[in-house]
Short mmCIF file of C-alpha atoms in Angstrom, two decimals:
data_model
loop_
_atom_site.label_atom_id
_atom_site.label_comp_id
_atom_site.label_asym_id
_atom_site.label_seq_id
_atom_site.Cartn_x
_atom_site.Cartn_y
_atom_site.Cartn_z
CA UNK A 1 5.22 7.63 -9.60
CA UNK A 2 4.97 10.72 -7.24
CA UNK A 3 5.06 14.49 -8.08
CA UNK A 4 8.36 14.30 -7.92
CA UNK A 5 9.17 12.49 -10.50
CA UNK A 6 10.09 9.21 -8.42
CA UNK A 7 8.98 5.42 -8.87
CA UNK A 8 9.69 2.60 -6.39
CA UNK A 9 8.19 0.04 -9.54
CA UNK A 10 8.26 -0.48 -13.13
CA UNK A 11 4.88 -2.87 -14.63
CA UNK A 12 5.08 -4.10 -17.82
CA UNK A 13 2.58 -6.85 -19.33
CA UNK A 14 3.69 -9.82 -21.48
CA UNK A 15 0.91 -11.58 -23.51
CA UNK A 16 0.85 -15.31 -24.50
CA UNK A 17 -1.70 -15.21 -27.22
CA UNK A 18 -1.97 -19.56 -27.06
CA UNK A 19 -0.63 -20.56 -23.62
CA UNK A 20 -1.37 -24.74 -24.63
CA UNK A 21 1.24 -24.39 -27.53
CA UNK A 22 4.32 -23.33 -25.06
CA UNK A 23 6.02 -24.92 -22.28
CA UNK A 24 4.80 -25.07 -18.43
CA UNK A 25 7.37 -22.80 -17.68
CA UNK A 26 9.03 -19.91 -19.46
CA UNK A 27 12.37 -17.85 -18.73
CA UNK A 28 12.66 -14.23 -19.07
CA UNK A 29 14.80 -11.50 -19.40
CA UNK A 30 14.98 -7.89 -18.70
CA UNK A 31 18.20 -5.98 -19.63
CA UNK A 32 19.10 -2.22 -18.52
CA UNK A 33 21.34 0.14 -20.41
CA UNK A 34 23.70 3.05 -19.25
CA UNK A 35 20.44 5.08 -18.09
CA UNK A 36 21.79 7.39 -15.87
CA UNK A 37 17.90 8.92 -15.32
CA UNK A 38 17.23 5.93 -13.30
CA UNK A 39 18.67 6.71 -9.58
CA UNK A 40 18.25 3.90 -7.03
CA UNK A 41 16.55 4.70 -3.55
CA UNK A 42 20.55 5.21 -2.25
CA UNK A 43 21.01 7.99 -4.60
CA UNK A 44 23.45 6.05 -6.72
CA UNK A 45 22.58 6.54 -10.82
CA UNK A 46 22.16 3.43 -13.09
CA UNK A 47 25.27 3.77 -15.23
CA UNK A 48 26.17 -0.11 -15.71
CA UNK A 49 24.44 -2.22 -17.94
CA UNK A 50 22.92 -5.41 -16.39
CA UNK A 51 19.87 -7.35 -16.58
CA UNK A 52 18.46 -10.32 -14.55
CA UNK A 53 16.23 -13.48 -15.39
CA UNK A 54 13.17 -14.92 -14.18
CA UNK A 55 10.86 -18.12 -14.78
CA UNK A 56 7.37 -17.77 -15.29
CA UNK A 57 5.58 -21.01 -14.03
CA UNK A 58 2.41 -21.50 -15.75
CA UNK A 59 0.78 -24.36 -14.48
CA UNK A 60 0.61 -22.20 -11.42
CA UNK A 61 -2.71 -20.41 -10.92
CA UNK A 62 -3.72 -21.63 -8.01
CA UNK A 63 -4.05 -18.28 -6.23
CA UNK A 64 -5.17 -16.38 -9.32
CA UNK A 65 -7.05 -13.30 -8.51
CA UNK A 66 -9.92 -13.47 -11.47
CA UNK A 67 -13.04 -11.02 -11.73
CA UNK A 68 -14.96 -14.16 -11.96
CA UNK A 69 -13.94 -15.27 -8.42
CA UNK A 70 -13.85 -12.95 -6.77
CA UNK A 71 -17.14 -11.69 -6.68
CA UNK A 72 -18.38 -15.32 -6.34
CA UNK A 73 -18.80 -15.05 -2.71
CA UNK A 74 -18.08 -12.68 -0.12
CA UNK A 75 -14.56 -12.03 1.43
CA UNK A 76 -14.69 -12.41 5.82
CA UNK A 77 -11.92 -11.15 7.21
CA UNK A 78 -12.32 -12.93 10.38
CA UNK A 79 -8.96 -14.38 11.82
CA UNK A 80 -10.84 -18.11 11.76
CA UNK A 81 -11.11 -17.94 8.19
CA UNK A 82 -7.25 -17.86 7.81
CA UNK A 83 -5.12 -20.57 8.05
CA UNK A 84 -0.89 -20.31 8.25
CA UNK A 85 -0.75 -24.03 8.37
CA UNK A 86 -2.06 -24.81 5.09
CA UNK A 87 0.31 -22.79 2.94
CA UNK A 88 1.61 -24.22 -0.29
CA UNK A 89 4.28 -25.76 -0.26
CA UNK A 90 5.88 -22.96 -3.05
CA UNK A 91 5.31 -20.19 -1.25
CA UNK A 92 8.80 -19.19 -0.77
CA UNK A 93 9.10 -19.04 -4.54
CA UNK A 94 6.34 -16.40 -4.46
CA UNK A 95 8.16 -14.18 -1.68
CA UNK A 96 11.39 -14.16 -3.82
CA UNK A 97 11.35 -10.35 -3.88
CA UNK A 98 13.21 -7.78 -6.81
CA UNK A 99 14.98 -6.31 -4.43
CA UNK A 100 17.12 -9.12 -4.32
CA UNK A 101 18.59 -8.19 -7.56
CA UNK A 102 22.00 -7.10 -7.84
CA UNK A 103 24.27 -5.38 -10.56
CA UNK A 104 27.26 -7.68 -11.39
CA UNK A 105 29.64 -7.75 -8.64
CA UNK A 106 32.63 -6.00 -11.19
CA UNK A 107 30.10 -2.85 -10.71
CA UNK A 108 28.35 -3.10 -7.61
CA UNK A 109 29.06 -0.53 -5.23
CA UNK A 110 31.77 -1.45 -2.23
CA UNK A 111 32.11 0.30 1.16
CA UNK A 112 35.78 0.38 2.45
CA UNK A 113 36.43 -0.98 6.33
CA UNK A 114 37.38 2.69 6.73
CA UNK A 115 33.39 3.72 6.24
CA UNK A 116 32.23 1.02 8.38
CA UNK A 117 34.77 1.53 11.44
CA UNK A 118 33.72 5.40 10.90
CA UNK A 119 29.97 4.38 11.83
CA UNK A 120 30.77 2.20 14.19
CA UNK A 121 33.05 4.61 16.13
CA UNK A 122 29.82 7.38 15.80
CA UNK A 123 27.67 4.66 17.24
CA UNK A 124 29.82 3.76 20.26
CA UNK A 125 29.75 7.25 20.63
CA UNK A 126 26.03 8.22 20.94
CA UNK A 127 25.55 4.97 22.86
CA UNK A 128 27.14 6.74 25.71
CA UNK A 129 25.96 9.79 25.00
CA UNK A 130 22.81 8.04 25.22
CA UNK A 131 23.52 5.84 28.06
CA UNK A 132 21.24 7.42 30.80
CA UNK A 133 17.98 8.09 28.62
CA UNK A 134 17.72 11.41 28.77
CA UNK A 135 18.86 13.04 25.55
CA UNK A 136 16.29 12.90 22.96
CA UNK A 137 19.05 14.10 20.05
CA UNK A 138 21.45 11.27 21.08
CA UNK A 139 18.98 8.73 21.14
CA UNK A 140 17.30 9.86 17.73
CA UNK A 141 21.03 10.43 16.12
CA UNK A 142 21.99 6.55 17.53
CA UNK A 143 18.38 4.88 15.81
CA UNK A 144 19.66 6.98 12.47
CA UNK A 145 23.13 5.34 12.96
CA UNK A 146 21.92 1.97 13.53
CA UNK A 147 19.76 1.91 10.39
CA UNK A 148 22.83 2.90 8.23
CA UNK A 149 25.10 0.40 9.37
CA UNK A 150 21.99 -1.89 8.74
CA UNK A 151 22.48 -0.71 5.15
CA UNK A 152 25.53 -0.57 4.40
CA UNK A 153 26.88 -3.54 6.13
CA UNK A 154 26.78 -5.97 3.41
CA UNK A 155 26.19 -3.09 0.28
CA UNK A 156 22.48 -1.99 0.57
CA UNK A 157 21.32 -5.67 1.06
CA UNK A 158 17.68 -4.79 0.41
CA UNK A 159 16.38 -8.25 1.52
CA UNK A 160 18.22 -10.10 4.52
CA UNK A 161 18.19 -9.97 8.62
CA UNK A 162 18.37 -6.24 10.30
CA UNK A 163 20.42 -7.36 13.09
CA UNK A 164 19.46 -3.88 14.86
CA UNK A 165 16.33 -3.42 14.14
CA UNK A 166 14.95 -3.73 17.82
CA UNK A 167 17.17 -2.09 19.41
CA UNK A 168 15.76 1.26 16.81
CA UNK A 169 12.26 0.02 17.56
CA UNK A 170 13.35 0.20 21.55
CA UNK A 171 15.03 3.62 21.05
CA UNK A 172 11.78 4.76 19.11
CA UNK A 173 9.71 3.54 21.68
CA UNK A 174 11.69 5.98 24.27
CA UNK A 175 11.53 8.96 22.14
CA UNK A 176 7.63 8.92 22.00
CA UNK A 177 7.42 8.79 25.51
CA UNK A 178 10.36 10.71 26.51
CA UNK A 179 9.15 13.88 23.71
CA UNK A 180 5.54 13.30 23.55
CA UNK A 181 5.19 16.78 21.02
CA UNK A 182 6.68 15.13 18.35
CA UNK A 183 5.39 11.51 19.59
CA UNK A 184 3.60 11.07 15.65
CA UNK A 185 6.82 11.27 14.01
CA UNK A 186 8.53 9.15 15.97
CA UNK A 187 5.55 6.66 16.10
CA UNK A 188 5.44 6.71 11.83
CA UNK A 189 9.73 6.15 12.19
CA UNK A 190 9.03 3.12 14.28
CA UNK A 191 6.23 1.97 11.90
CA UNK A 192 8.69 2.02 8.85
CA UNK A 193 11.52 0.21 10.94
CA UNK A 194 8.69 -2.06 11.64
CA UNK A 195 7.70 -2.91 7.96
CA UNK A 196 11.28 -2.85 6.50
CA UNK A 197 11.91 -5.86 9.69
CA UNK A 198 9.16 -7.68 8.48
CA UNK A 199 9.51 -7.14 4.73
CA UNK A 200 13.07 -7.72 4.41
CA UNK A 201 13.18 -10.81 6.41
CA UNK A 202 11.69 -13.52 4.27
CA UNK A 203 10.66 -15.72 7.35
CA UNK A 204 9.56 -12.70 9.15
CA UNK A 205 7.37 -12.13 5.68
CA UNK A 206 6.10 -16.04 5.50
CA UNK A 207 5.02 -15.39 9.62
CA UNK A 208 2.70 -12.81 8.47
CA UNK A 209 1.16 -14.79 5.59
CA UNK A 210 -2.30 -17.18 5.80
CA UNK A 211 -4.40 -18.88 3.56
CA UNK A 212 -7.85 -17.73 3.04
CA UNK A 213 -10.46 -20.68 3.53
CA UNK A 214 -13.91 -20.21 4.80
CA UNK A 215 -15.85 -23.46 5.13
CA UNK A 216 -18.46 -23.05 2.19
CA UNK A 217 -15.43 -21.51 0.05
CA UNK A 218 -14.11 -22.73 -2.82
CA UNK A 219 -12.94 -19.64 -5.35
CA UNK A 220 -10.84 -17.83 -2.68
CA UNK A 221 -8.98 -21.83 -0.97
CA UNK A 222 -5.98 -20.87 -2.89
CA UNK A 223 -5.94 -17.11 -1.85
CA UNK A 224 -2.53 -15.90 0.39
CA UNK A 225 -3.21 -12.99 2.20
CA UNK A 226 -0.03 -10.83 3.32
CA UNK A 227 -1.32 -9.77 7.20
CA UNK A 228 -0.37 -6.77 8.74
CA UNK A 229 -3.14 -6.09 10.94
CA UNK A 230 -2.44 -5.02 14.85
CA UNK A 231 1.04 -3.64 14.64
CA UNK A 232 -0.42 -0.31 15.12
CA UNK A 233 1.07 0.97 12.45
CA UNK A 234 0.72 4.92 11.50
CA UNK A 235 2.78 4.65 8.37
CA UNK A 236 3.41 1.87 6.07
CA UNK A 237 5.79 1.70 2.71
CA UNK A 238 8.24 -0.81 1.17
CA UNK A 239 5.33 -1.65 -1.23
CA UNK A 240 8.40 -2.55 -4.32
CA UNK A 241 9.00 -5.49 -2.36
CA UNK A 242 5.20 -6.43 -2.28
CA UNK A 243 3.99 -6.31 -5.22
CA UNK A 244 3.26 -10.30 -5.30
CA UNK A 245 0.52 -9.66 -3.07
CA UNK A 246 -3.01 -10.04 -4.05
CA UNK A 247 -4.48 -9.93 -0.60
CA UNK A 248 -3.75 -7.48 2.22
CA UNK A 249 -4.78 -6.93 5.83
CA UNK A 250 -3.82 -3.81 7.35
CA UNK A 251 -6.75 -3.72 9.74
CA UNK A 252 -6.58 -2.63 13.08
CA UNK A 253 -3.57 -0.14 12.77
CA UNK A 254 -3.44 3.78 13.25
CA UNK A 255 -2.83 4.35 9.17
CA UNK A 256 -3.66 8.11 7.87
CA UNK A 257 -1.77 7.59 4.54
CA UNK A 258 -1.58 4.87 1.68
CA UNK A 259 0.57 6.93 -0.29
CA UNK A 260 2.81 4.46 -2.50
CA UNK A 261 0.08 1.56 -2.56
CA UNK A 262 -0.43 2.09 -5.99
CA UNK A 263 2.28 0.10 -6.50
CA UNK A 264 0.57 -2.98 -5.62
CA UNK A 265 -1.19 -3.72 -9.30
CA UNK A 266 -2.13 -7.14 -8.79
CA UNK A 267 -3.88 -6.32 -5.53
CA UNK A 268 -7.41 -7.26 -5.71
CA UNK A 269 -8.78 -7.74 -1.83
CA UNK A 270 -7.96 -4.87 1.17
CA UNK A 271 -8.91 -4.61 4.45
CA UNK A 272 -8.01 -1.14 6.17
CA UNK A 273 -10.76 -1.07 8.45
CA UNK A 274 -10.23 0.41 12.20
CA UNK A 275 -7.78 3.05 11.04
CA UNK A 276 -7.47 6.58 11.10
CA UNK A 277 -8.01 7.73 7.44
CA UNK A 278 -9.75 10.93 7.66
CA UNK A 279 -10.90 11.40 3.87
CA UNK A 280 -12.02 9.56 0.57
CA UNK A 281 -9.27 11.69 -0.46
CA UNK A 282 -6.22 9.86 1.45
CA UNK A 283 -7.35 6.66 -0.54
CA UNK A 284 -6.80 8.34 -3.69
CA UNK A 285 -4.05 5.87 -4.74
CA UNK A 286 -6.51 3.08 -5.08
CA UNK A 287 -8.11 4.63 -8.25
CA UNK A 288 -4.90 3.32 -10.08
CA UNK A 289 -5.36 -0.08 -8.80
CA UNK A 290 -7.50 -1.47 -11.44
CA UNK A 291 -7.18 -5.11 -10.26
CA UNK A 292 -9.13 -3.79 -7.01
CA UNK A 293 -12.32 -6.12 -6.12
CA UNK A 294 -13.03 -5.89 -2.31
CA UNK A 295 -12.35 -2.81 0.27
CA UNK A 296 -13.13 -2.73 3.54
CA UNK A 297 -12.96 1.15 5.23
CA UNK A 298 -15.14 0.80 7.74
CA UNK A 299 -14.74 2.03 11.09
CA UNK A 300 -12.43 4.78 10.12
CA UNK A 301 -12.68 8.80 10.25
CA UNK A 302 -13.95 9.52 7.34
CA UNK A 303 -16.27 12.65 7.77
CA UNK A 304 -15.58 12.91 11.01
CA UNK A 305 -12.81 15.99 10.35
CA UNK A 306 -13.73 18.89 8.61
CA UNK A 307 -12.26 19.76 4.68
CA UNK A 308 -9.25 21.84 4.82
CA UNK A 309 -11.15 24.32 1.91
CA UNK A 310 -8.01 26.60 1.77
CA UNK A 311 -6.07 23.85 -0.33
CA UNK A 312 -8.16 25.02 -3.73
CA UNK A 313 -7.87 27.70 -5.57
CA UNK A 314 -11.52 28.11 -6.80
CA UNK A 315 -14.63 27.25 -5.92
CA UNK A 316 -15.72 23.36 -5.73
CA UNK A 317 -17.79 21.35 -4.03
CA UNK A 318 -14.78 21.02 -0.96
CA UNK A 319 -14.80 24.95 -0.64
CA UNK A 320 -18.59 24.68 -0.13
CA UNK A 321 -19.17 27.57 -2.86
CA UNK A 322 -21.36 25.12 -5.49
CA UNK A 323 -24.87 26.10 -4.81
CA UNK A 324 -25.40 28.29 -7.64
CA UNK A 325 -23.94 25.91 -9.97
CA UNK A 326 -24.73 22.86 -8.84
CA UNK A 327 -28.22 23.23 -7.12
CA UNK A 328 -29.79 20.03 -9.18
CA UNK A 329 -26.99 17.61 -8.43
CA UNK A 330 -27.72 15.68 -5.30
CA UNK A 331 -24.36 14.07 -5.66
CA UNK A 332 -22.30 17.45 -4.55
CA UNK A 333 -21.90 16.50 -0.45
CA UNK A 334 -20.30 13.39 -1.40
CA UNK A 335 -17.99 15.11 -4.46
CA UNK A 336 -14.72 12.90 -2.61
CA UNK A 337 -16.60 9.50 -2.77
CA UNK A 338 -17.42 9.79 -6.85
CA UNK A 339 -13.84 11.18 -7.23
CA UNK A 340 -12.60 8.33 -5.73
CA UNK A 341 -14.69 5.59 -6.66
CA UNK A 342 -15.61 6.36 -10.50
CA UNK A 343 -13.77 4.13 -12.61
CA UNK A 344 -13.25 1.39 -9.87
CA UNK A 345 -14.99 -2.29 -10.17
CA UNK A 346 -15.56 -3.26 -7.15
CA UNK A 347 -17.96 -5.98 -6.12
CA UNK A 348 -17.57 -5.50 -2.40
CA UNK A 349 -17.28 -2.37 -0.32
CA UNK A 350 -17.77 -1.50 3.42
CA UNK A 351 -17.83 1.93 5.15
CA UNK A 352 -19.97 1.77 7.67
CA UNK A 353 -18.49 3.32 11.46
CA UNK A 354 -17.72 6.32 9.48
CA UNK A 355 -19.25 9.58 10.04
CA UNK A 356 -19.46 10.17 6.05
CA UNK A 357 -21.70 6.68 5.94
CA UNK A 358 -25.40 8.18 5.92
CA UNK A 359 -28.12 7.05 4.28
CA UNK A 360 -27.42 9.67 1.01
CA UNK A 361 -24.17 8.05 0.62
CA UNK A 362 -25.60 4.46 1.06
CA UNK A 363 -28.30 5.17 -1.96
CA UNK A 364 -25.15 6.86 -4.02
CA UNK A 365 -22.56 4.07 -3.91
CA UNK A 366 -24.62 1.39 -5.74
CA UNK A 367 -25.06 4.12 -8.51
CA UNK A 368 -21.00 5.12 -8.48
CA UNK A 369 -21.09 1.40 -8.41
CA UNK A 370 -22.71 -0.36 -10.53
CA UNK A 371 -20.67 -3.68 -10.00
CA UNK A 372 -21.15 -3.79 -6.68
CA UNK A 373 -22.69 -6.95 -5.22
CA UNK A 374 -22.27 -6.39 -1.44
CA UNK A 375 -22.47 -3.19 0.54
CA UNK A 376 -21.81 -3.39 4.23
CA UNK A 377 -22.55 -7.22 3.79
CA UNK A 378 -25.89 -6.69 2.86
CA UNK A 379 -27.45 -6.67 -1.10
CA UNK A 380 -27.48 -2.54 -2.25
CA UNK A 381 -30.47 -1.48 -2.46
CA UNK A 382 -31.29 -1.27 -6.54
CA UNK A 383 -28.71 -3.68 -6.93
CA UNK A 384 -28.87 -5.33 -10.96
CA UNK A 385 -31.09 -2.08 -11.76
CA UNK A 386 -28.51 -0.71 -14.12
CA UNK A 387 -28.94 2.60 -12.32
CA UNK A 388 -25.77 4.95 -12.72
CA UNK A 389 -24.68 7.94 -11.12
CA UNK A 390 -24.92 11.11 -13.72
CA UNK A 391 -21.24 11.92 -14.06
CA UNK A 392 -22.33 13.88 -17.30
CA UNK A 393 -24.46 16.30 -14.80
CA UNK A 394 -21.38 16.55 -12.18
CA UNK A 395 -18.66 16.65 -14.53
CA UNK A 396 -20.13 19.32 -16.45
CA UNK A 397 -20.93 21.78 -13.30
CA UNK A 398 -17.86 21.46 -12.13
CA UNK A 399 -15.78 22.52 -15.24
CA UNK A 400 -18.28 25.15 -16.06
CA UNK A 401 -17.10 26.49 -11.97
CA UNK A 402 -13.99 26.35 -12.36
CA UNK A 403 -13.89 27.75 -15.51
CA UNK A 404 -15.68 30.99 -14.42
CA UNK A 405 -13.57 31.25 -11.11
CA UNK A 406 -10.78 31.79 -13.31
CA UNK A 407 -12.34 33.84 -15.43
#
């Protein structure tokens, strides 16, 4: 959930305290009442009851994402060690999204011919407006257009083919070069077109999916990883409809943000290396991933941009006005790293290729972390030492700062 108030997911746990007295597989149901607090993502409030059903398949736990093994070996994201040919033969029962779910039809919302000819008249339109290449507003008001009708079409299908999905990509691709001063939003508009294609689509989806195998492996054979690596992507989202996925490439993309990633709670492996993520700070959403095992950051731009100090309102360790508090605790130039990475469990980690990954922050991380088997691929130094950082020290001179800037 953001500041706001808004939530693209609900989680909810169900426990089977003695899974050999109950069946292989199990049906569920989830029912909704008038709640007219819940708003979908079209604006429309939740004012019909409905529910939906589901069955649980518990023989299935093949690609079970376990603390046990997962830190049995290490995770190589190299593209031999995944395998699209070897894919179980269920899969499709795994990509069977939410967002296919659908209020009864006597309440599901209807648009009239009259709404669709209306778009379609505006779209004719700005296609000629459009037709020579030179008007920017045209061209952005036609890729806005386009996406609508996409919606609306067959009522909000939320899963199903975007039959104009490249031409937007096409008319996005003009924009950036036609109106290169606003060339980054128009590059993170594409992006989203770009995910919504491929995670709408269901054998878009199964194109971008691959079994994890490396030779000597045996804990992670029945691992599918969800790639999205080298779409150069600067913004990702439509996380609600992946939130079967327990391993993710996004390597090799332009991403800044993971805002909304949170949302991915039985994520356990991620690979963001060879991005553009400027700060510990922009992976905050991660700390609410408790399922999180392996994270790969390297070769990113962390450290490499300077803290924009104006953001807090009294002195802390990112406004550089610490000293006097904090002069014992050696921990203070790496205040975004502990922020980030207290309270995770992760047995692998890489950050080298940033600027921020010197040796001080090489000797902290095994402390931060004390489950953490592989650094960089290599053994951390101390590793099995039972040496932890001292949050007590930190924790304390920073309340005791911000308690006197206010005063």
């Amino acid at each position: 959930m953001n500041n706001l108030g808004e939530s693209h997911s609900w989680m909810t746990y169900v426990e089977i305290p003695d899974l050999g007295s109950h069946d292989a597989k199990q049906t569920f149901t989830v029912s909704f009442g008038d709640s007219e607090g819940i708003i979908s993502t079209n604006g429309s409030c939740c004012i019909y009851p409905f529910q939906f059903h589901f069955t649980v398949d518990w023989s299935y736990t093949g690609s079970e994402c376990t603390e046990r093994n997962v830190g049995a070996e290490i995770v190589d994201w190299k593209d031999e060690n995944f395998n699209s040919d070897t894919l179980p033969h269920d899969l499709s029962a795994i990509l069977i999204s939410l967002d296919q779910l659908r209020i009864s039809k006597d309440n599901e919302a209807t648009f009239s011919k009259w709404h669709l000819d209306t778009l379609s008249n505006e779209i004719d339109l700005f296609r000629d407006l459009s037709s020579d290449g030179s008007c920017k507003i045209a061209n952005l008001t036609l890729a806005r257009l386009l996406i609508a009708k996409d919606m609306v079409s067959h009522g909000f299908p939320l899963m199903g083919k975007r039959i104009h999905s490249q031409e937007v990509l096409d008319l996005f691709d003009g924009l950036m070069k036609m109106d290169p001063p606003h060339s980054q939003y128009y590059k993170d508009e594409h992006s989203l077109v770009l995910m919504d294609q491929i995670t709408s689509e269901k054998e878009e989806l199964r194109k971008r999916c691959s079994h994890y195998r490396t030779p000597s492996s045996s804990s992670h054979a029945q691992y599918v990883c969800l790639r999205l690596n080298r779409l150069s992507l600067s913004r990702i989202g439509f996380f609600e409809r992946l939130l079967w996925v327990q391993m993710l490439d996004l390597s090799h993309n332009e991403v800044r943000s993971i805002e909304g990633l949170e949302a991915m709670q039985l994520l356990c492996c991620l690979n963001l290396s060879n991005n553009k993520i400027r700060s510990f700070s922009a992976l905050g959403p991660l700390r609410l991933i408790k399922s999180l095992r392996v994270l790969d950051i390297s070769n990113n731009e962390i450290g490499a941009h300077s803290t924009d100090s104006t953001r807090y309102a009294w002195p802390s360790p990112l406004s550089h006005n610490t000293e006097e508090y904090m002069k014992d605790v050696e921990q203070t130039a790496h205040w975004e790293a502990i922020l980030l990475f207290k309270g995770l469990i992760l047995t692998q980690l890489d950050v080298k290729g940033n600027a921020v990954a010197d040796e001080s922050l090489q000797a902290l991380l095994p402390r931060v972390l004390p489950t953490l088997k592989w650094l960089d691929r290599s053994v951390p130094t101390g590793y099995g030492s039972g040496r932890s950082c001292r949050f007590d020290e930190v924790w304390e001179a920073f309340f005791r700062l911000s308690s006197t800037a206010r005063d």
